[in-house]
PDB file of C-alpha atoms in Angstrom:
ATOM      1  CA  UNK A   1       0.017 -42.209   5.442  1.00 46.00           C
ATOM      2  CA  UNK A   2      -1.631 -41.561   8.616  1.00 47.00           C
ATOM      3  CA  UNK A   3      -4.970 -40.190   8.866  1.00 51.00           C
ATOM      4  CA  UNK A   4      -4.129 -37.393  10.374  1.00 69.00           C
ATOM      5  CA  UNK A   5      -2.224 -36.098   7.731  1.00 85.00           C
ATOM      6  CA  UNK A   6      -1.266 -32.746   6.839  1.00 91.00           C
ATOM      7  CA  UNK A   7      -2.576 -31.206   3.864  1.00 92.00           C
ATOM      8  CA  UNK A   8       0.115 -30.472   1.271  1.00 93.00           C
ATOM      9  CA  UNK A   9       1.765 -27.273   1.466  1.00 95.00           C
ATOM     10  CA  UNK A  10       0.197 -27.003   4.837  1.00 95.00           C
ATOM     11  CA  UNK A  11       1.172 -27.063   8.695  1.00 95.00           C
ATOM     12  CA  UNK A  12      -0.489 -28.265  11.862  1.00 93.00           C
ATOM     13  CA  UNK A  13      -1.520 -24.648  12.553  1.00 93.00           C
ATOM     14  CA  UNK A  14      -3.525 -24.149   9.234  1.00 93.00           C
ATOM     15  CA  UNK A  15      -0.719 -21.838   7.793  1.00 94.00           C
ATOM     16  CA  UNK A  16       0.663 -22.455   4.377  1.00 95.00           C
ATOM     17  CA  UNK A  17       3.694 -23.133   3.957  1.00 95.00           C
ATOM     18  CA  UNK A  18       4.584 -23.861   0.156  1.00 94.00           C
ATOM     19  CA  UNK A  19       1.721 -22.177  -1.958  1.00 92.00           C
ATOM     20  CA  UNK A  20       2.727 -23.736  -5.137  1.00 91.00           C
ATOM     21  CA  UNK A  21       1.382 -27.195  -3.257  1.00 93.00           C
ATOM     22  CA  UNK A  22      -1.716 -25.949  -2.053  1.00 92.00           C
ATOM     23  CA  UNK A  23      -4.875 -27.639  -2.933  1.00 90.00           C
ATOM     24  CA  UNK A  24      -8.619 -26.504  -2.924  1.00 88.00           C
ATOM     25  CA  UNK A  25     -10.710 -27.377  -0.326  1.00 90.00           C
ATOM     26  CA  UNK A  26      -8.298 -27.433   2.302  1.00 91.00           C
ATOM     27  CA  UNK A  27      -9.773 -23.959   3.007  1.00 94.00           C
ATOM     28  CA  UNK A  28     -12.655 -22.079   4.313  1.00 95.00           C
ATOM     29  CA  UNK A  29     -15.471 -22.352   1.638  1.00 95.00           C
ATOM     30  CA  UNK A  30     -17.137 -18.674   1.445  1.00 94.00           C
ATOM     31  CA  UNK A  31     -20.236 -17.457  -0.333  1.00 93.00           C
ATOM     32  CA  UNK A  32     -19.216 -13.735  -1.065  1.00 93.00           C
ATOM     33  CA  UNK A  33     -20.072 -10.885  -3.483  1.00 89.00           C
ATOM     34  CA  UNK A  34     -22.478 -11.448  -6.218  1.00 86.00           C
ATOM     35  CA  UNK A  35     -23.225 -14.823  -5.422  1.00 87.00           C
ATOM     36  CA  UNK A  36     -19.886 -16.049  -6.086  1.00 87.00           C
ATOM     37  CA  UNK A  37     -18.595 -18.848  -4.374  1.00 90.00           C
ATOM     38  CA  UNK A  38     -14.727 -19.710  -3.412  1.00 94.00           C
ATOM     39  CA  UNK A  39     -12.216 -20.671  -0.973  1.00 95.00           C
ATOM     40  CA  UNK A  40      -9.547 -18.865   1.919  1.00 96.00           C
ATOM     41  CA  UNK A  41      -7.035 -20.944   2.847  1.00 96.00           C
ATOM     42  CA  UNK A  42      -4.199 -20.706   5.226  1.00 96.00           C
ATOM     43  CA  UNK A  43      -3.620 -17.247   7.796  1.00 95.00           C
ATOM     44  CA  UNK A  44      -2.841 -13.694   6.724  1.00 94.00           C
ATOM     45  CA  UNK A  45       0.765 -12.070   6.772  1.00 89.00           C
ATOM     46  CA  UNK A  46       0.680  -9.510   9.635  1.00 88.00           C
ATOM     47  CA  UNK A  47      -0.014  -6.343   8.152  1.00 90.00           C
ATOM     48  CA  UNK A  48      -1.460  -8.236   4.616  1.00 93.00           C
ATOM     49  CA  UNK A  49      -3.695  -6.397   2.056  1.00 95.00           C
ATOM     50  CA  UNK A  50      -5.226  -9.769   1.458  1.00 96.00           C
ATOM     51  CA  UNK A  51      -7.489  -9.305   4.397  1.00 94.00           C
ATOM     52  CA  UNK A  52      -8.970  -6.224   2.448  1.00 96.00           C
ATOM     53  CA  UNK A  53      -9.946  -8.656  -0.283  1.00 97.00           C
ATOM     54  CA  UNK A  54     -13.391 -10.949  -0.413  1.00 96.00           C
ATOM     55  CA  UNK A  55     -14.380 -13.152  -2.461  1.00 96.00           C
ATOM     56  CA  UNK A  56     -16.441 -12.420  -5.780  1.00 94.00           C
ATOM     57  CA  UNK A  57     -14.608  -9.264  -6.238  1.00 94.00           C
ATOM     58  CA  UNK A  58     -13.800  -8.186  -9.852  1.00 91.00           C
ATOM     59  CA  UNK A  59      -9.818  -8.641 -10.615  1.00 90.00           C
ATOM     60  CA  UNK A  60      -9.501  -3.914 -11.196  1.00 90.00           C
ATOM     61  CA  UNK A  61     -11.434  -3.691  -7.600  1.00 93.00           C
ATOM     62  CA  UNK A  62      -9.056  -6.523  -6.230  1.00 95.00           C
ATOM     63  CA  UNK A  63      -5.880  -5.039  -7.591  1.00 92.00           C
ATOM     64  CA  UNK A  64      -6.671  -0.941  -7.049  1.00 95.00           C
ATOM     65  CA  UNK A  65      -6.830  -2.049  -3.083  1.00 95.00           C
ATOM     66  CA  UNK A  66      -3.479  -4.545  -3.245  1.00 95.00           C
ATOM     67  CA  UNK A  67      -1.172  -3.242  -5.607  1.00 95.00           C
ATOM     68  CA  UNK A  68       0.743  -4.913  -8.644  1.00 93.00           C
ATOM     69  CA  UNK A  69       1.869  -8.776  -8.349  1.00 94.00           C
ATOM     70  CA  UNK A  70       5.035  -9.855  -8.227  1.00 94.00           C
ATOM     71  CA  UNK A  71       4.245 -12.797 -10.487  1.00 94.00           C
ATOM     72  CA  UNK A  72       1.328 -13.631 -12.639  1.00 91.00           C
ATOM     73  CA  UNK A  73       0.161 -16.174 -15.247  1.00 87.00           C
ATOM     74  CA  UNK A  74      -3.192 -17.904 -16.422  1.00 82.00           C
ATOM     75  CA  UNK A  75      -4.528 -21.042 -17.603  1.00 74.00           C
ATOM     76  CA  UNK A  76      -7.213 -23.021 -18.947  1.00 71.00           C
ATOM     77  CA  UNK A  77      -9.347 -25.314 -17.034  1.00 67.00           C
ATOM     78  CA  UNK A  78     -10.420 -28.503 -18.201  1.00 66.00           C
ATOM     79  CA  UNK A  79     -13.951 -26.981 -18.512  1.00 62.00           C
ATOM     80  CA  UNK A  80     -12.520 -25.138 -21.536  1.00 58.00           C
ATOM     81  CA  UNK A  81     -12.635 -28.001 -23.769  1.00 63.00           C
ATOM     82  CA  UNK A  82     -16.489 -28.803 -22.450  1.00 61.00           C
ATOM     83  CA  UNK A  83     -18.445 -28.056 -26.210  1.00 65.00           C
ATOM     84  CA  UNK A  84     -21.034 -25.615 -25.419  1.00 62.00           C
ATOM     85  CA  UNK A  85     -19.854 -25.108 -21.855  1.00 53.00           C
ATOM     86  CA  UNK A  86     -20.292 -21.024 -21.007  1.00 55.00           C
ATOM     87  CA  UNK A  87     -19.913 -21.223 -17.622  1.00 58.00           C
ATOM     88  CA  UNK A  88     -17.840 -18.610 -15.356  1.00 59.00           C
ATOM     89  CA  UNK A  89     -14.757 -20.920 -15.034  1.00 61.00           C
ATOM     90  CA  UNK A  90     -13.189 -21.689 -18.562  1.00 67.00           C
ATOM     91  CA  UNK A  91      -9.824 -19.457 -17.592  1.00 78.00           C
ATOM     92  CA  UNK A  92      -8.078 -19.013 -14.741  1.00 82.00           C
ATOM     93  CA  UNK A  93      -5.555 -16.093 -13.683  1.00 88.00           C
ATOM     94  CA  UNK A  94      -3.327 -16.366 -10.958  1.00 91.00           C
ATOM     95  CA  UNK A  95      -1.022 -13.361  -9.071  1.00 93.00           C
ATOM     96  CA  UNK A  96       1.455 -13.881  -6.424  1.00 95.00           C
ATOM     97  CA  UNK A  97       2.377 -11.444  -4.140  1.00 95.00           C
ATOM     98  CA  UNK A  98       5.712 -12.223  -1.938  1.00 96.00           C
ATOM     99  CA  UNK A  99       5.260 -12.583   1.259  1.00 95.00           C
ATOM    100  CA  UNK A 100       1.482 -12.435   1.148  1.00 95.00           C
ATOM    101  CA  UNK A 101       0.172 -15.278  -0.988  1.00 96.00           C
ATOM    102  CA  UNK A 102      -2.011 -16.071  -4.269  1.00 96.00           C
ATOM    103  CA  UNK A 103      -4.882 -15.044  -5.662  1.00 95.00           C
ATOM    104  CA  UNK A 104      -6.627 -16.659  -8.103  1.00 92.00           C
ATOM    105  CA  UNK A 105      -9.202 -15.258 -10.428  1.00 92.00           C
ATOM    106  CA  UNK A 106     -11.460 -17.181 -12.495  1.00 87.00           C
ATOM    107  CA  UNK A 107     -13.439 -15.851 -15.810  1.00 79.00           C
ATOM    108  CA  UNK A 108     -16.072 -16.940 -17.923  1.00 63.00           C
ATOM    109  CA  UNK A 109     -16.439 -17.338 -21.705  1.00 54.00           C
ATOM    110  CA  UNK A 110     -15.736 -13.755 -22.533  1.00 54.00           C
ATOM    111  CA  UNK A 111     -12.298 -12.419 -23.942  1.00 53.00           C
ATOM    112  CA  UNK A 112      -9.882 -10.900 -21.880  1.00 52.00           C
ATOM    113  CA  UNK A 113      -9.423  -9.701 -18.402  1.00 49.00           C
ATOM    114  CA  UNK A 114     -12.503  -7.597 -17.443  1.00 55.00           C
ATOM    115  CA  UNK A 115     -15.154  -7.314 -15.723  1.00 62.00           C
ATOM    116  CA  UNK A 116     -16.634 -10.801 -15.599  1.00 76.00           C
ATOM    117  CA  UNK A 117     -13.053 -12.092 -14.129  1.00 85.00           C
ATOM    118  CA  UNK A 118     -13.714 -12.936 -10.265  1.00 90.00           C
ATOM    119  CA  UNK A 119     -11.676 -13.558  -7.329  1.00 93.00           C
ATOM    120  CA  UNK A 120     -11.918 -17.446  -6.548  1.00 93.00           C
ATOM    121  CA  UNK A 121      -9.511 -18.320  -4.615  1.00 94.00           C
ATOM    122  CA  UNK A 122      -7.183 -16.109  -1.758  1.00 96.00           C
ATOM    123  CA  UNK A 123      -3.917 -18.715  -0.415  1.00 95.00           C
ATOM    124  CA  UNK A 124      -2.418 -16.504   2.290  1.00 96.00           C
ATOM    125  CA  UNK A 125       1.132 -17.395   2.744  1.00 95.00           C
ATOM    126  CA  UNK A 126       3.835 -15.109   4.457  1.00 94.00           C
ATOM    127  CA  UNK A 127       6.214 -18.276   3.156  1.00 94.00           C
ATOM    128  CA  UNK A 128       4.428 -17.326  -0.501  1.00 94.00           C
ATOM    129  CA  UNK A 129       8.635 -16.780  -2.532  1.00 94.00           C
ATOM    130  CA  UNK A 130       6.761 -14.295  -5.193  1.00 91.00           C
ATOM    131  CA  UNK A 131       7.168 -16.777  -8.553  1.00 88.00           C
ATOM    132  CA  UNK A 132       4.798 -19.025 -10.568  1.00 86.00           C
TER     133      UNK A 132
END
């Protein structure tokens, strides 16, 4: 491979192009509310909802100003399995929105969905097919 390679999922413009390929820290690293840290990667749909989002933003807020997904799933992380480990990113939760992108959501050692559950992670894609 050369070194000029693309990023996977990605084009020579910076837009994304298969979500599902997309990896972290391809993106723009932001510092947003509360402290919280994460990534923006790839360029906004014209006329996307996304660009009302920011980073650090609880998952109700996030959702009340997009809208329902039209996919969504979660997963552990590897930190998970860490003994003791009560940090904020033990479970992830991911929604796609067709057309738009991915968000991705990460929450700590709590149960549930609530209010310590965090946007991470915004993959604008206007390729973005709407499935997991």
């Amino acid at each position: 491979a050369s070194s000029n390679a693309l990023p996977p999922g990605m084009n020579a413009q910076g837009e994304v192009t298969d979500p599902r390929k997309v990896q972290a820290g391809h993106g723009q690293k932001v510092k947003g509310e509360g402290g919280w840290e994460g990534e923006i990667t790839g360029k906004p749909a014209p006329g996307s909802k996304f660009s009302k989002l920011q980073i650090g933003m609880g998952m109700k807020e996030a959702m009340d100003i997009i809208g329902p997904p039209t996919d969504q799933g979660a997963y552990i992380t590897g930190k998970a399995w860490i003994p003791f480990y009560f940090g904020s990113d033990r479970y992830r939760y991911e929604v796609v929105y067709k057309g738009q992108g991915r968000l991705l959501f990460a929450s700590g050692a709590g149960f549930g969905w609530d209010a310590n559950t965090h946007l991470i992670w915004i993959i604008h894609s206007a390729a973005e097919q709407g499935f997991r």
